[in-house]
PQR file of N, CA, C, O and H, with PARSE charges and radii, in Angstrom:
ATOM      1  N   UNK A   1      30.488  25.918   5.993 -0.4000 1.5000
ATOM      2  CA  UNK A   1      29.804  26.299   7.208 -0.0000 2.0000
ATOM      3  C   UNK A   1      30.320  25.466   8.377  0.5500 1.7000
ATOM      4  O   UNK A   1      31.002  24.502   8.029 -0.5500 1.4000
ATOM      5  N   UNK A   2      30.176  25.600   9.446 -0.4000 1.5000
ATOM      6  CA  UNK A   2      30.496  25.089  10.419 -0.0000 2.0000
ATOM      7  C   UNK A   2      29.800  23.707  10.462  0.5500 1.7000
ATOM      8  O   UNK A   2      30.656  22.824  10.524 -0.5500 1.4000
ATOM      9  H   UNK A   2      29.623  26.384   9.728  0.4000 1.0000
ATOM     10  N   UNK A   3      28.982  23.390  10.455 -0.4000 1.5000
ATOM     11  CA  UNK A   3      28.208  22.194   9.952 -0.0000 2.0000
ATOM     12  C   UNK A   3      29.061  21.158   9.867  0.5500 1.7000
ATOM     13  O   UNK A   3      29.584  20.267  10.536 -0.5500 1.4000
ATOM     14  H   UNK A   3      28.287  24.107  10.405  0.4000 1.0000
ATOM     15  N   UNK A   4      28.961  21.893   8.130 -0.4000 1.5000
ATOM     16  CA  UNK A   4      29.883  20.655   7.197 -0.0000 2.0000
ATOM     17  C   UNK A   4      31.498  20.543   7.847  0.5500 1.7000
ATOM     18  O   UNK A   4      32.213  19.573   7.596 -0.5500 1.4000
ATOM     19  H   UNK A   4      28.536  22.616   7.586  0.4000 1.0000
ATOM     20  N   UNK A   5      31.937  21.672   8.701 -0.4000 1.5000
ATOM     21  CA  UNK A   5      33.357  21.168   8.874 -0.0000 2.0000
ATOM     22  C   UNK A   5      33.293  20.198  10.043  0.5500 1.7000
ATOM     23  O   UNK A   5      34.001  19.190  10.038 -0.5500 1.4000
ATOM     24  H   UNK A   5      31.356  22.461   8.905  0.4000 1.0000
ATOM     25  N   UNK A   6      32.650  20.413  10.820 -0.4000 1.5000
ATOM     26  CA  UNK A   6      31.772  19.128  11.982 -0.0000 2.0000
ATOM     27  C   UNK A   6      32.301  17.770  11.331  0.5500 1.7000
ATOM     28  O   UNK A   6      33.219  16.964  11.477 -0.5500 1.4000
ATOM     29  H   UNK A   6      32.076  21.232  10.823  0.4000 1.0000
ATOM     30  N   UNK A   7      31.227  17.983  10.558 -0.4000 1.5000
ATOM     31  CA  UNK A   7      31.009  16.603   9.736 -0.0000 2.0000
ATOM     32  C   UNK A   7      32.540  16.230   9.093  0.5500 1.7000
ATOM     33  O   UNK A   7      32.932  15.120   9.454 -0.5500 1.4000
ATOM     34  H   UNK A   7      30.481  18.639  10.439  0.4000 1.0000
ATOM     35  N   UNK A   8      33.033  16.623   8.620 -0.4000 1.5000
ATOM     36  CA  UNK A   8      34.525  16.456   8.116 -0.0000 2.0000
ATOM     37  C   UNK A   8      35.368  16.051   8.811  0.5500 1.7000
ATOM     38  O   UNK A   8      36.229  15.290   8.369 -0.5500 1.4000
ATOM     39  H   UNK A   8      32.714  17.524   8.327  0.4000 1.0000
ATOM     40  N   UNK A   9      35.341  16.501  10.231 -0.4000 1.5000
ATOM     41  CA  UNK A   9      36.227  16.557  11.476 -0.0000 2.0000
ATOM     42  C   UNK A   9      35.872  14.903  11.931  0.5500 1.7000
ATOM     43  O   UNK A   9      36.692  14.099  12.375 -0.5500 1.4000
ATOM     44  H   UNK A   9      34.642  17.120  10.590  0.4000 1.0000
ATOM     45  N   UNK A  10      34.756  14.721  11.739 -0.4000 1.5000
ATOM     46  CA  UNK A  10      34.279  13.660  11.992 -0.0000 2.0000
ATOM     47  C   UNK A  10      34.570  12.241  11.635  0.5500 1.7000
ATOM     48  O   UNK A  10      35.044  11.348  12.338 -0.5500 1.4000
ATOM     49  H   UNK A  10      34.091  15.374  11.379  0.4000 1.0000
ATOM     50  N   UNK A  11      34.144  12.227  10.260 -0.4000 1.5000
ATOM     51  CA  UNK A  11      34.076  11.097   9.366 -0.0000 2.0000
ATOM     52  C   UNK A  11      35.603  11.543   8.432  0.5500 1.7000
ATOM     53  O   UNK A  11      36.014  10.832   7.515 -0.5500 1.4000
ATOM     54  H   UNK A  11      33.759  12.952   9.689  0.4000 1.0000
ATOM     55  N   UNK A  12      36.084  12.430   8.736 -0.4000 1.5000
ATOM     56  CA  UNK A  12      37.309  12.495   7.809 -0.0000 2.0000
ATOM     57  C   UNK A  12      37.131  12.083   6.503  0.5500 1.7000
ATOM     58  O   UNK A  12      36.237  12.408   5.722 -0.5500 1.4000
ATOM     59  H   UNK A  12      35.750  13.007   9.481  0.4000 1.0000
ATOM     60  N   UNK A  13      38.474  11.010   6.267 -0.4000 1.5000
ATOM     61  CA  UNK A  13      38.473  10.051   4.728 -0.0000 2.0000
ATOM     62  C   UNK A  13      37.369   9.364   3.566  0.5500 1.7000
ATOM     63  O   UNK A  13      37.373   9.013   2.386 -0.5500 1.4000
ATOM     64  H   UNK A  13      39.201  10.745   6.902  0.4000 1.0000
ATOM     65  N   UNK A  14      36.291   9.439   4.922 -0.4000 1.5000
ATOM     66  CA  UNK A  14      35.161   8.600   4.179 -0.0000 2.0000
ATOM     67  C   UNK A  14      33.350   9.713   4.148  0.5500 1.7000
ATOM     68  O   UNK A  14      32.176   9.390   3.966 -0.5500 1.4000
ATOM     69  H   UNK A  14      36.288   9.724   5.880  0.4000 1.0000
ATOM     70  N   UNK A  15      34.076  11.075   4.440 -0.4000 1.5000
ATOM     71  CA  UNK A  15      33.321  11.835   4.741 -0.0000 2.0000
ATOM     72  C   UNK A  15      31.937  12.142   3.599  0.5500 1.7000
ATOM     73  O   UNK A  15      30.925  12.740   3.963 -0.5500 1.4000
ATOM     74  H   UNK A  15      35.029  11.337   4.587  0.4000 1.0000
ATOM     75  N   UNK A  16      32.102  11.702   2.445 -0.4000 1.5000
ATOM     76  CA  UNK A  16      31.216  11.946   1.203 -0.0000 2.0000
ATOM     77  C   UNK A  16      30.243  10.547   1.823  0.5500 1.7000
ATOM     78  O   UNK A  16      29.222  10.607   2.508 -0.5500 1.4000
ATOM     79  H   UNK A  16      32.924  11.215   2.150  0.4000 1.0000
ATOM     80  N   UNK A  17      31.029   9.210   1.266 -0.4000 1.5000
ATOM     81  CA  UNK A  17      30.206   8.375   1.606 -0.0000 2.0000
ATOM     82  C   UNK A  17      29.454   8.217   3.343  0.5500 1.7000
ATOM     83  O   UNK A  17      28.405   7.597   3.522 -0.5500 1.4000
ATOM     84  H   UNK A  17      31.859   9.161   0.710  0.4000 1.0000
ATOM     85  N   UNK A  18      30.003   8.700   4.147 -0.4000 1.5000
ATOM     86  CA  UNK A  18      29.561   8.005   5.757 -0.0000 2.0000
ATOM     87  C   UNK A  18      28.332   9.148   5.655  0.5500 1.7000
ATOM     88  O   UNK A  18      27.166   8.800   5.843 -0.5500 1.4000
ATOM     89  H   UNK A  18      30.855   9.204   4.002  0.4000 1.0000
ATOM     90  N   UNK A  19      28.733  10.719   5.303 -0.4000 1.5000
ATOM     91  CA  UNK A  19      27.380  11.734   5.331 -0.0000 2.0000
ATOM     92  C   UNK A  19      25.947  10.739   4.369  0.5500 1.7000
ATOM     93  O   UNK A  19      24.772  10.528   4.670 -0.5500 1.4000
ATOM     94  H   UNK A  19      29.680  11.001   5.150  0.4000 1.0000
ATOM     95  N   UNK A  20      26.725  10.371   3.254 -0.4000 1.5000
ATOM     96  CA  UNK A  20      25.117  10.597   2.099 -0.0000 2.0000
ATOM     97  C   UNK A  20      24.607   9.361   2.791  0.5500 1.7000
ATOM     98  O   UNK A  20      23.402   9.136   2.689 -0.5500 1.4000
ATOM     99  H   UNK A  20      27.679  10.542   3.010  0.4000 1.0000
ATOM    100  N   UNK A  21      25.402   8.480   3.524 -0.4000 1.5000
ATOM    101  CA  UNK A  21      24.551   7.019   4.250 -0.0000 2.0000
ATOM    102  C   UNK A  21      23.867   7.327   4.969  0.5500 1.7000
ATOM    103  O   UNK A  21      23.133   6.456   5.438 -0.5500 1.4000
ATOM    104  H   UNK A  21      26.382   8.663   3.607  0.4000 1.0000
ATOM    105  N   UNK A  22      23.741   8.645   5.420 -0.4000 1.5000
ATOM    106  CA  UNK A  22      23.175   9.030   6.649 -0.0000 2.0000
ATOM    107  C   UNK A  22      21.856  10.002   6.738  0.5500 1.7000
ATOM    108  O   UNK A  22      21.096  10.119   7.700 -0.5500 1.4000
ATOM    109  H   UNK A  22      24.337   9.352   5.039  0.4000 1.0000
ATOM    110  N   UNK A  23      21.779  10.821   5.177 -0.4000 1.5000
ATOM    111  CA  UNK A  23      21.295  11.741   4.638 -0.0000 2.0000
ATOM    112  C   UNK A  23      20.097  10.582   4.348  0.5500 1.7000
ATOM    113  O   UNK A  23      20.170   9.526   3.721 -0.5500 1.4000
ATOM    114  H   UNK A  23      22.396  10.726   4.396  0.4000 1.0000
ATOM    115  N   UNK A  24      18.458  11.491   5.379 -0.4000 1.5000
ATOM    116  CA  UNK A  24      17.274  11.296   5.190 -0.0000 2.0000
ATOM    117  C   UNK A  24      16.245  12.079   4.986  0.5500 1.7000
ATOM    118  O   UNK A  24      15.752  12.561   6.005 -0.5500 1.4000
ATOM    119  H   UNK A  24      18.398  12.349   5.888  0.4000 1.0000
ATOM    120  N   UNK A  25      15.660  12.417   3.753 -0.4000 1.5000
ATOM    121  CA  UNK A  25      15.108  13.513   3.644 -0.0000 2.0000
ATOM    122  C   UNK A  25      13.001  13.024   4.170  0.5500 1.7000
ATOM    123  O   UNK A  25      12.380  12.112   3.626 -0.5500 1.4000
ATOM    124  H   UNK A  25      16.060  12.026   2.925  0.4000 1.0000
ATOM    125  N   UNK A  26      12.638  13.606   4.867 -0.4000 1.5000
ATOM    126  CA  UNK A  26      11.810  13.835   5.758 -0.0000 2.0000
ATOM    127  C   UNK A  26      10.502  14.906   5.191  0.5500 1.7000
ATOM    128  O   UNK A  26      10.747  16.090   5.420 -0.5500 1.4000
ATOM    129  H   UNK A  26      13.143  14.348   5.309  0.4000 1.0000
ATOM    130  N   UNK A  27       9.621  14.730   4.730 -0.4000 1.5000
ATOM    131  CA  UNK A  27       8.438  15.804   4.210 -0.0000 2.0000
ATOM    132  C   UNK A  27       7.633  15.759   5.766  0.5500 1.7000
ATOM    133  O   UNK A  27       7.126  14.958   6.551 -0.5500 1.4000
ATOM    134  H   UNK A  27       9.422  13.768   4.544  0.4000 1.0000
ATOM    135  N   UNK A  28       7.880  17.058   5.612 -0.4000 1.5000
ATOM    136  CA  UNK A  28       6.388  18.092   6.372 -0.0000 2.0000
ATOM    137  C   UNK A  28       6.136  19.156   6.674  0.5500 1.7000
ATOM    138  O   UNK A  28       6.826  19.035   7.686 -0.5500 1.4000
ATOM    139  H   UNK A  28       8.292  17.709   4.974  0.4000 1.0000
ATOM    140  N   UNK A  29       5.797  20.083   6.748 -0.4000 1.5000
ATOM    141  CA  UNK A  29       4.644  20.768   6.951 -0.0000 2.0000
ATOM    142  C   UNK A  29       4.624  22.016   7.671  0.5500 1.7000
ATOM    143  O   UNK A  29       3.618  22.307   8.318 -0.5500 1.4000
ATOM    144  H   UNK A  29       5.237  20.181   5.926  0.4000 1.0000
ATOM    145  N   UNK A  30       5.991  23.075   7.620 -0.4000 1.5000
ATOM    146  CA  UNK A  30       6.019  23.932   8.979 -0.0000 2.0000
ATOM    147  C   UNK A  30       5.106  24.535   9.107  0.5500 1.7000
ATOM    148  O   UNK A  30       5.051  25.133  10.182 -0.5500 1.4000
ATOM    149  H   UNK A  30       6.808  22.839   7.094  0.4000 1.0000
ATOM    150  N   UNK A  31       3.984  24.714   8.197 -0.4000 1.5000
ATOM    151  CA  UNK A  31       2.100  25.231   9.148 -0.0000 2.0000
ATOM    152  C   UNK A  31       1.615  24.752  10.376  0.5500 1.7000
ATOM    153  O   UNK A  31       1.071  25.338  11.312 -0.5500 1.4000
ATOM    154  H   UNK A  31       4.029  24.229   7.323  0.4000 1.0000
ATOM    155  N   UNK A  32       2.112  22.801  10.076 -0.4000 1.5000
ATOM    156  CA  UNK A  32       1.012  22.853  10.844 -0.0000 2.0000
ATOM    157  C   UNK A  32       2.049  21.994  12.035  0.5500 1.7000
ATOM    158  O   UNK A  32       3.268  21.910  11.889 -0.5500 1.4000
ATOM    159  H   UNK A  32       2.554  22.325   9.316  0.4000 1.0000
ATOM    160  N   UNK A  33       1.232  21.348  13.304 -0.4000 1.5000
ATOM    161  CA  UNK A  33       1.201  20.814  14.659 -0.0000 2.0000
ATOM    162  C   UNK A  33       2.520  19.881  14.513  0.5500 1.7000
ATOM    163  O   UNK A  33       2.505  18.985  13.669 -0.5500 1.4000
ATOM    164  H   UNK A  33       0.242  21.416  13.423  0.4000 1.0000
ATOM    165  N   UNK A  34       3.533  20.061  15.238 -0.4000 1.5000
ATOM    166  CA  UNK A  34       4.585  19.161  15.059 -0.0000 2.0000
ATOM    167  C   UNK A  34       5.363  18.916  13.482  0.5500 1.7000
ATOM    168  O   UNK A  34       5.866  17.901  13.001 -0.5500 1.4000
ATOM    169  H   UNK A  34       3.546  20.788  15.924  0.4000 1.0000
ATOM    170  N   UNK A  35       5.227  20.204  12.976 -0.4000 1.5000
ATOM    171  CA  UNK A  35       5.568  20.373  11.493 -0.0000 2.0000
ATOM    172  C   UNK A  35       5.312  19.153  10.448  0.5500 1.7000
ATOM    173  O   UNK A  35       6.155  18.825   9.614 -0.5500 1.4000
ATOM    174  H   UNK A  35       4.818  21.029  13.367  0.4000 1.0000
ATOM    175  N   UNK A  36       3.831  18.414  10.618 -0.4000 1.5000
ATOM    176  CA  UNK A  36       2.990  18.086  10.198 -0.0000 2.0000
ATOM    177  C   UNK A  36       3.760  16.652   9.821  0.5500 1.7000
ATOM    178  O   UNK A  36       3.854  16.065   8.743 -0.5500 1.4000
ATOM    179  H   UNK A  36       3.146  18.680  11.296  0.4000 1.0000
ATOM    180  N   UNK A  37       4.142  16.412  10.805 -0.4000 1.5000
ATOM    181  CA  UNK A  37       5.253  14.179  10.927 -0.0000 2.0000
ATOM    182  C   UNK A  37       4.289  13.603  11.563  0.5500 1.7000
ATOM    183  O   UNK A  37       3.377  13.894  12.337 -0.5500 1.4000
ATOM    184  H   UNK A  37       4.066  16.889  11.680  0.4000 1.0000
ATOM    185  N   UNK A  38       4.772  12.620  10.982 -0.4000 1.5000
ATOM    186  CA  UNK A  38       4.230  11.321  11.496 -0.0000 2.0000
ATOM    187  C   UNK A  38       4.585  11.135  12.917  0.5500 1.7000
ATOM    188  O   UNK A  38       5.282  11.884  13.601 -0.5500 1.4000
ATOM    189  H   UNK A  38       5.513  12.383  10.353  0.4000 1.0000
ATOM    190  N   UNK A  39       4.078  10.164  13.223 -0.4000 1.5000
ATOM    191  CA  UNK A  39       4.569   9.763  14.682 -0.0000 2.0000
ATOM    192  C   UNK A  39       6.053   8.758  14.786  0.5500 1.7000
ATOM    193  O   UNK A  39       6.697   8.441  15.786 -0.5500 1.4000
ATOM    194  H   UNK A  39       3.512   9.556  12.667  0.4000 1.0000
ATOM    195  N   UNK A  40       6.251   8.463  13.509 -0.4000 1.5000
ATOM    196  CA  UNK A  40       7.342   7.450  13.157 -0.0000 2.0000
ATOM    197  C   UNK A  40       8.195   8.704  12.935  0.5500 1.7000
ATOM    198  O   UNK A  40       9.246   8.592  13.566 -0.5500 1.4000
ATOM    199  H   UNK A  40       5.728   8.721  12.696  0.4000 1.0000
ATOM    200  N   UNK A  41       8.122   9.753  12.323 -0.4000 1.5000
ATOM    201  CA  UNK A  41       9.009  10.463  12.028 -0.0000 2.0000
ATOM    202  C   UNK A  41       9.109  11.364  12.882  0.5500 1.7000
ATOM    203  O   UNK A  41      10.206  11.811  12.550 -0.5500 1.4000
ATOM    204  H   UNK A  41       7.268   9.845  11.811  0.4000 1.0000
ATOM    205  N   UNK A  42       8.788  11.981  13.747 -0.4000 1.5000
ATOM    206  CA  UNK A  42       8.891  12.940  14.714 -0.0000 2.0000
ATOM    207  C   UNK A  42       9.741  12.247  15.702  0.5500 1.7000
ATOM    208  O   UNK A  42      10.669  12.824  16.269 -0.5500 1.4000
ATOM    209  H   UNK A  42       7.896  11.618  14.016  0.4000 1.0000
ATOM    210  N   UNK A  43       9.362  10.742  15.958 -0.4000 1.5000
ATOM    211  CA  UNK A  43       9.859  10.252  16.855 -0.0000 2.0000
ATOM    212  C   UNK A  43      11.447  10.180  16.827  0.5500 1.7000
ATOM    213  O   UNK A  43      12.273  10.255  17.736 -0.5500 1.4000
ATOM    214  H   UNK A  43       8.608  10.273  15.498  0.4000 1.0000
ATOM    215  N   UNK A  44      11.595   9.983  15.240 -0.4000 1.5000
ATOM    216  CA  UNK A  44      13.291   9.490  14.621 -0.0000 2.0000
ATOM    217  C   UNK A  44      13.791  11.362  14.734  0.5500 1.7000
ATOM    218  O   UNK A  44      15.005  11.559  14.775 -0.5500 1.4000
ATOM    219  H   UNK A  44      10.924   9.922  14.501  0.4000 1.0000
ATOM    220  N   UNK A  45      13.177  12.190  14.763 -0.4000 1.5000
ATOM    221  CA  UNK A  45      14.078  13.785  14.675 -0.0000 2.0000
ATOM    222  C   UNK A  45      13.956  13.886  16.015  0.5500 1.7000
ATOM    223  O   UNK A  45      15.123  13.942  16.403 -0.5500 1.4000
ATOM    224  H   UNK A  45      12.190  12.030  14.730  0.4000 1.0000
ATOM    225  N   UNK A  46      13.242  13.944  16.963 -0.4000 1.5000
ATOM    226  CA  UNK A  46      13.264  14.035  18.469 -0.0000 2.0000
ATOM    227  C   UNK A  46      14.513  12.630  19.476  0.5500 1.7000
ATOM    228  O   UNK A  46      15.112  12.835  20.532 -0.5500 1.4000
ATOM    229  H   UNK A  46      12.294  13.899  16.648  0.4000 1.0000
ATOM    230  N   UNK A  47      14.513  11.422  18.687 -0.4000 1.5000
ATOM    231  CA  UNK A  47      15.546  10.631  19.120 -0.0000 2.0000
ATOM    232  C   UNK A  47      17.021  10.819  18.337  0.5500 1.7000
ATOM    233  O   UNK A  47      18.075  11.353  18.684 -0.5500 1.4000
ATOM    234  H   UNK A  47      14.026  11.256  17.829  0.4000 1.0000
ATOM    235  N   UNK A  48      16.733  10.354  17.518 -0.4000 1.5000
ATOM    236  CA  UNK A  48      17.845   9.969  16.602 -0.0000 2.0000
ATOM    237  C   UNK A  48      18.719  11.060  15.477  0.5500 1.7000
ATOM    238  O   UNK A  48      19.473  10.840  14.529 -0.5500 1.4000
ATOM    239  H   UNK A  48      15.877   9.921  17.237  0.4000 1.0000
ATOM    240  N   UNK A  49      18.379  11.868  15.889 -0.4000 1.5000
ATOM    241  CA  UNK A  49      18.572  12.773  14.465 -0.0000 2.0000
ATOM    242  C   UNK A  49      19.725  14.298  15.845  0.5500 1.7000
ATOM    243  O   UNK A  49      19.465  14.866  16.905 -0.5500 1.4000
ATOM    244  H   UNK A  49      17.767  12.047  16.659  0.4000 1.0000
ATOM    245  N   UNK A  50      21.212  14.265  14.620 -0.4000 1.5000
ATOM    246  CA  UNK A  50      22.059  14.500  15.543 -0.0000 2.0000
ATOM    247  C   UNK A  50      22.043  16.670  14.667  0.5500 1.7000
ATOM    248  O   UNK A  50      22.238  17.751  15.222 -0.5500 1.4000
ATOM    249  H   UNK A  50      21.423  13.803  13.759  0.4000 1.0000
ATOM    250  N   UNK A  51      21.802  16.404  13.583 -0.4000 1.5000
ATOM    251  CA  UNK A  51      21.468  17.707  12.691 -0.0000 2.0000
ATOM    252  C   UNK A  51      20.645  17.965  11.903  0.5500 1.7000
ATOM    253  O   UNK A  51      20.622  17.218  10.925 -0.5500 1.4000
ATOM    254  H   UNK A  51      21.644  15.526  13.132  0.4000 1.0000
ATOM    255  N   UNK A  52      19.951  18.732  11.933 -0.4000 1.5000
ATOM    256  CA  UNK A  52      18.644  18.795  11.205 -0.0000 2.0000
ATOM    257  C   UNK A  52      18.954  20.418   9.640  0.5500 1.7000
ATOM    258  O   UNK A  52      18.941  21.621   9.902 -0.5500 1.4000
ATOM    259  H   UNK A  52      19.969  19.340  12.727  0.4000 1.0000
ATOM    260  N   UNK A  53      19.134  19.924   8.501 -0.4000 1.5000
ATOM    261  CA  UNK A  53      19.065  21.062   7.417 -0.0000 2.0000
ATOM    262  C   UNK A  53      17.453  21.220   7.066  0.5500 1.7000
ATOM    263  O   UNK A  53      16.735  20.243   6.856 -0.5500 1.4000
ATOM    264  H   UNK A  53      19.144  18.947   8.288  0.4000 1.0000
ATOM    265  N   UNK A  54      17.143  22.138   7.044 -0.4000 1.5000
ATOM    266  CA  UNK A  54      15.748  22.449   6.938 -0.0000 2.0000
ATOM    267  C   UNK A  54      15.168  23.285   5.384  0.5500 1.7000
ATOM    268  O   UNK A  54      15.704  24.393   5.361 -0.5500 1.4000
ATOM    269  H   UNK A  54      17.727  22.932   7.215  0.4000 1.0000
ATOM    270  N   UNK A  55      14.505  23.134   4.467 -0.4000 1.5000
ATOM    271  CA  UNK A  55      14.394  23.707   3.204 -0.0000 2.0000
ATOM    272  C   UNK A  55      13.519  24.409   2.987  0.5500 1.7000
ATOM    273  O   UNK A  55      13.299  24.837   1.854 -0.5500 1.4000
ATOM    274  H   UNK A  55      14.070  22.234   4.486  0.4000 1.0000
ATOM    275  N   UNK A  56      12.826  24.691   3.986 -0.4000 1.5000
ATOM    276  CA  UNK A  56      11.579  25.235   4.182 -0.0000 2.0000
ATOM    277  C   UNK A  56      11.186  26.461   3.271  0.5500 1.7000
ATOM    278  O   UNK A  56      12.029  27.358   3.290 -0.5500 1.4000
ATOM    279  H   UNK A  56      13.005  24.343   4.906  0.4000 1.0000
ATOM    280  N   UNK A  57      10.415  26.621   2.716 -0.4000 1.5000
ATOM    281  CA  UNK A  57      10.343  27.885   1.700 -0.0000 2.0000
ATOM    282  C   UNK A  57       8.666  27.706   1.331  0.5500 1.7000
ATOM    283  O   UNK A  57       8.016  26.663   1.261 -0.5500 1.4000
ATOM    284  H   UNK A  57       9.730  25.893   2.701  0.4000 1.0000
ATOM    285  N   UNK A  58       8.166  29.301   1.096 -0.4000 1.5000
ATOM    286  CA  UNK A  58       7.122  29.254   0.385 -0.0000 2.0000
ATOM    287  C   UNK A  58       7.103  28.566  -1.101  0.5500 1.7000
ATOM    288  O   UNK A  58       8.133  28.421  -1.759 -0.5500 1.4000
ATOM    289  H   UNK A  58       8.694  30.148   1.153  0.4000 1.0000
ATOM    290  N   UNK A  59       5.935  28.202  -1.502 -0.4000 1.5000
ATOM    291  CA  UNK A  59       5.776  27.974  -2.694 -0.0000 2.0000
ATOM    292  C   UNK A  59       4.754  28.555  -3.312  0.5500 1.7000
ATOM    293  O   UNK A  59       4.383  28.227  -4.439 -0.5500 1.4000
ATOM    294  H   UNK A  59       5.099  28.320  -0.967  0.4000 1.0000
ATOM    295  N   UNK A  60       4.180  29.539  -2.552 -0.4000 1.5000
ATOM    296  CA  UNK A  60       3.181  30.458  -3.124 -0.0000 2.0000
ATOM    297  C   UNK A  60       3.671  31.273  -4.139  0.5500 1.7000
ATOM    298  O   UNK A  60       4.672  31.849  -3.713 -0.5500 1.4000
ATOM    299  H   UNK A  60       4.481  29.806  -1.637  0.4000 1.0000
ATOM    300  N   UNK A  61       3.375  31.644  -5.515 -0.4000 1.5000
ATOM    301  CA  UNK A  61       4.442  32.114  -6.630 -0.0000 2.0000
ATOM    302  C   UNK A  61       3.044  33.537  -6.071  0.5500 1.7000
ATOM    303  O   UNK A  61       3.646  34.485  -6.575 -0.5500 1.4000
ATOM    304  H   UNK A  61       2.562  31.176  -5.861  0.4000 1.0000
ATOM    305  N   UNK A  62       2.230  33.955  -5.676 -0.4000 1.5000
ATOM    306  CA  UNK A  62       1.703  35.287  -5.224 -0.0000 2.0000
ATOM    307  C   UNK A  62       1.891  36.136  -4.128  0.5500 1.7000
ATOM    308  O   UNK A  62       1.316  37.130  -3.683 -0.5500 1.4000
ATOM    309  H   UNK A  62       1.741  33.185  -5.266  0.4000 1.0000
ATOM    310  N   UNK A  63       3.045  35.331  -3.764 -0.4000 1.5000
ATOM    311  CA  UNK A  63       3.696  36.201  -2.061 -0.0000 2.0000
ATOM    312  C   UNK A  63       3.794  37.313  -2.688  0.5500 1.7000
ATOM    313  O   UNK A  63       3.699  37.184  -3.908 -0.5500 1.4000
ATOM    314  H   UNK A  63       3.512  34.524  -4.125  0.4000 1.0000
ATOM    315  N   UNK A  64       3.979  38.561  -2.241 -0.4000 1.5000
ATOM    316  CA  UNK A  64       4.398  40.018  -2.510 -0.0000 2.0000
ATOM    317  C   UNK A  64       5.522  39.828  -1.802  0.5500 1.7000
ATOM    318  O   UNK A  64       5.618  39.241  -0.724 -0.5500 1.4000
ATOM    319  H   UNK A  64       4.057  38.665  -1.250  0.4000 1.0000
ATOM    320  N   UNK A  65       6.430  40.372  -2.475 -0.4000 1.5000
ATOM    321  CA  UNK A  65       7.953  40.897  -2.387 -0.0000 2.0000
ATOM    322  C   UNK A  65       8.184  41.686  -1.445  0.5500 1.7000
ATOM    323  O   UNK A  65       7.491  42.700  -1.356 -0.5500 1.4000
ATOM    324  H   UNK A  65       6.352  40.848  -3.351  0.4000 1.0000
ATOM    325  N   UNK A  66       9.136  41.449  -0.572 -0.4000 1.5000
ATOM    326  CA  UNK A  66       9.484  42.640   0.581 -0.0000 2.0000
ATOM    327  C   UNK A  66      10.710  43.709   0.283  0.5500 1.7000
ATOM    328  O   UNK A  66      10.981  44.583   1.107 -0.5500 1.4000
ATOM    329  H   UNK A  66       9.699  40.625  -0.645  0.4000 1.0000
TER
END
């Protein structure tokens, strides 16, 4: 994806290790108010945070199928 070639373009040679040093995985909440972060953590994705991968998925196993 364009993403990852970013990232490649980037960090080149050391591109496995400089990404996973960097890789922070973040729980919350896309229901609710500010996708349900902390104030420590909202603060670090609103400052500091240059790409955001998002995993977001139901986990309701009774969704009906579209």
């Amino acid at each position: 994806s364009h993403m990852w070639h970013r990232l490649r373009e980037k960090y080149s040679q050391n591109f496995s290790d400089q990404v996973l040093s960097k890789i922070q995985c973040i729980p919350g909440d896309v229901e609710k108010y500010r996708l349900g972060l902390t104030d420590e953590h909202y603060h670090i994705l609103t400052q500091r945070v240059e790409i955001i991968i998002h995993a977001a998925a139901s986990i309701s196993f009774n969704d009906p199928l579209r």
